[in-house]
Amino acid sequence: MILVLMGTPTASLVVDDVEIARRVLAHIDAGTTDEGDVWREPVENYVNPNRFDAEVRLLRAMPSVFVPSVTIPNPGDHVQRSAFGVPLFAVRGRDNRARVFRNACRHRGFALVEGAACSHALVCRYHGWTYRLDGSLAHVPHAEAFPDLDMPSRGLAEVESREVDGLIVIGALDGRRSTGSQELAWLTDGTPWRDKVLPANQLIYVDTVIRPMNWKVLIEQFLEGYHIRSTHKNSFYPLQYDDLNVVEKFGPNSRIAYPYRNIERLRARPESDWNIDARVTFLYQLFPNVMLATFPDLMLTVVIDPIDIEHTTVTTYAMAKSDLADRESRDPGPGNPAGAASFIAQGAAEDNEMSEGVQRGLHSGANEFVEFGRHESAIGHWHATFDERLARLGAGLSGEGDRR
């Protein structure tokens, strides 16, 4: 059983599904799409190691989504992931509370959790130091060898975290307290994504891969539909529209609606009967580095984690509603994610091929900046927000993006 705290009820930060359908149909009729500001991002900001170091310092200084709640549904469940180079793990306690700890034994620093598992206690494989699920130190073999050991003070090092609306969110990793901060508030009010995330209550697949590209290039590939026809001509394009999106921004976050062609069938129905669950893919960009993507019967959480200027770890969690998860457990599909593998995996492979090409092009010397047009405004919003946070942190870098 998962205990998921609900955010404080607020006015909706995004429009409802009926309004999304209205806007999409209006764009179809007019041959238009949502537009925003142009953005130019200096190539230097992708290839400069000093800039990258400043970005990592910023990422460690702000809250972020760690893992979906469904990764640890029951007491004793635990799962590890490195966030911005910091090894962490989440564990659900006997009190049903999710906690996040730095992934190191307090004896010699051995990584306590590897992968995902369930246990009654956390036992270090190196020397057997044992911790309760709340992180407190429970047992030290041959404790007489440590006469000055203060066991109550040597529990696991906890990271500030909250569990809200299907996500486990961590605070700053650099020692700052972010409780009550504006950045944390934008990740712990789940009203924009709650109705989409919570029904997908079963984890069916996890994949982690290192991609040979800068992490910002990966962020960008999710945030525009201007490339649908040219990049996805045999996958997404036969089912979706090229260069037709509804873009909404809430604080540093954004939501992009990618409509399917079958949305036109709604024209013959009264609005009271409209349902867009299988007619629109929503892409939620939860600042700074997490994407939530909805598909029929499926939800993906994608975590983008920088390694260096040329490499990024991408972890994808595929979640489904209980009925689909039950079907897949009886008749598992060939790969990620479940029965939608051919559609989603092909599209993702095409996106990654394009991003690898962008990464190579960054070193060509052809461009001083990367150009994002009015139809790619969610990318500009992300860069503007990130640059503003860098400036606030006092990174002192030149070459920040230019909003035109």
Phi, psi and omega in degrees: 000134178257130171265112182243113179291139178265141178293160177298127182302132178221171172298146184299137180269348176227161182283164181279173186298324181296318180293323175301313180299318178302314183293321179296312181297324177295320177295320178300314182295324184267350184067037185236181174209167175297142181235157178209204184281149171285147178223138174240120181252120182302136176302326179306328182288349176261338191241354183272117180299327179293319175299316179301316180300320178294322178298317179295320177300319178295314181300322179285348182262003184226160179291160176201163174284130180268296179213159171292151179301328185292351177287339178225072186288332189237155176306135182095341178293138177214151182212142183248154173197145173272129179248113180056039179085000181257116179291125181226166167212153175250143179218142176263124183280174177295338177275008181072005179276136174274131177234153178239133181232156169290135191274073179205132172296146182279001177273290183238006176083011180297140178298119189283321185245134176234121180070219180232141181197182175224134180206164179279339179207165181254113187245126178288128182289344185282303183233003173087008175301137190236135183236143174288168182292343175271005176094352181286147181283123186255327187205137175233114177302137180052054184301339181294345178281354181235072187296334182259011183286123176260093188302319180299334182265000184247029171290174180298151181279110184274146175254136177306132180206159173219149175245115185217128171052047172086004181230145173257117186251133178254152175275193181298143181263357183261016177097351178286147173267124183250006179303126179086355181289158180296321180299317179293323181299323181289344178258351183243012166250097186272015182303327180290330186242354186307312185291340180269324186278312190299324177296335178275079193258013179232127175278126183243345182196143173226134179224133176234129182215149175264125180256140182276066181200160177295145185297330181289328175298322177292318176304314186297327186294340181274343202254017176206151178250015180293342186258004190301311184291317186283324183271324189243043189296335180248004181241279183284322190299323178297340183250338185237170180268146173276134172056044175222108182219152166252124184245125177236142180239133174226107187060225178283351185269170175210161174227129179243128177263125176250102186280149171268156182296336181289358177294339180294340179295341179293339183301331183273003184240152173292148182303331180296342180257004183289134173221126185248016183304321180252020182239353180215133165266125174262133174245112177264122173261109180261107188298135009261339199222020184234139176242138168247125182235127180262138172226164178306120178070006189218147174227131175250135167249121184243123181250125181256116188234110184294140174254304174208187186295342184246356186219145183216138172270130177242120177246126182243126176251118178261126183233149182221163171291158188303320184293320177291318179300321179295319179296319182292327179292331178277328183220073187297142178280182186281347184181206188268132350249117175051220185290347181267013188304313186297324182282305186286315182295322178295316179297320179295320178297320178294317177299315182295325176298317179295319181293324176295324176295320176300315181301317178296319182294335179298335182263006185282338185081004183286327189236144172271336181214162174261133187261127174239122185274185184294340179269004179238037192291335179295329176291316177300321178298318180297311182296318180298318179295315182295317179297321179296320179293322177298315180297320180296324179290343180083037181294332176069031181262148171268173175080031178286161184300157186239111177276123182250000000 
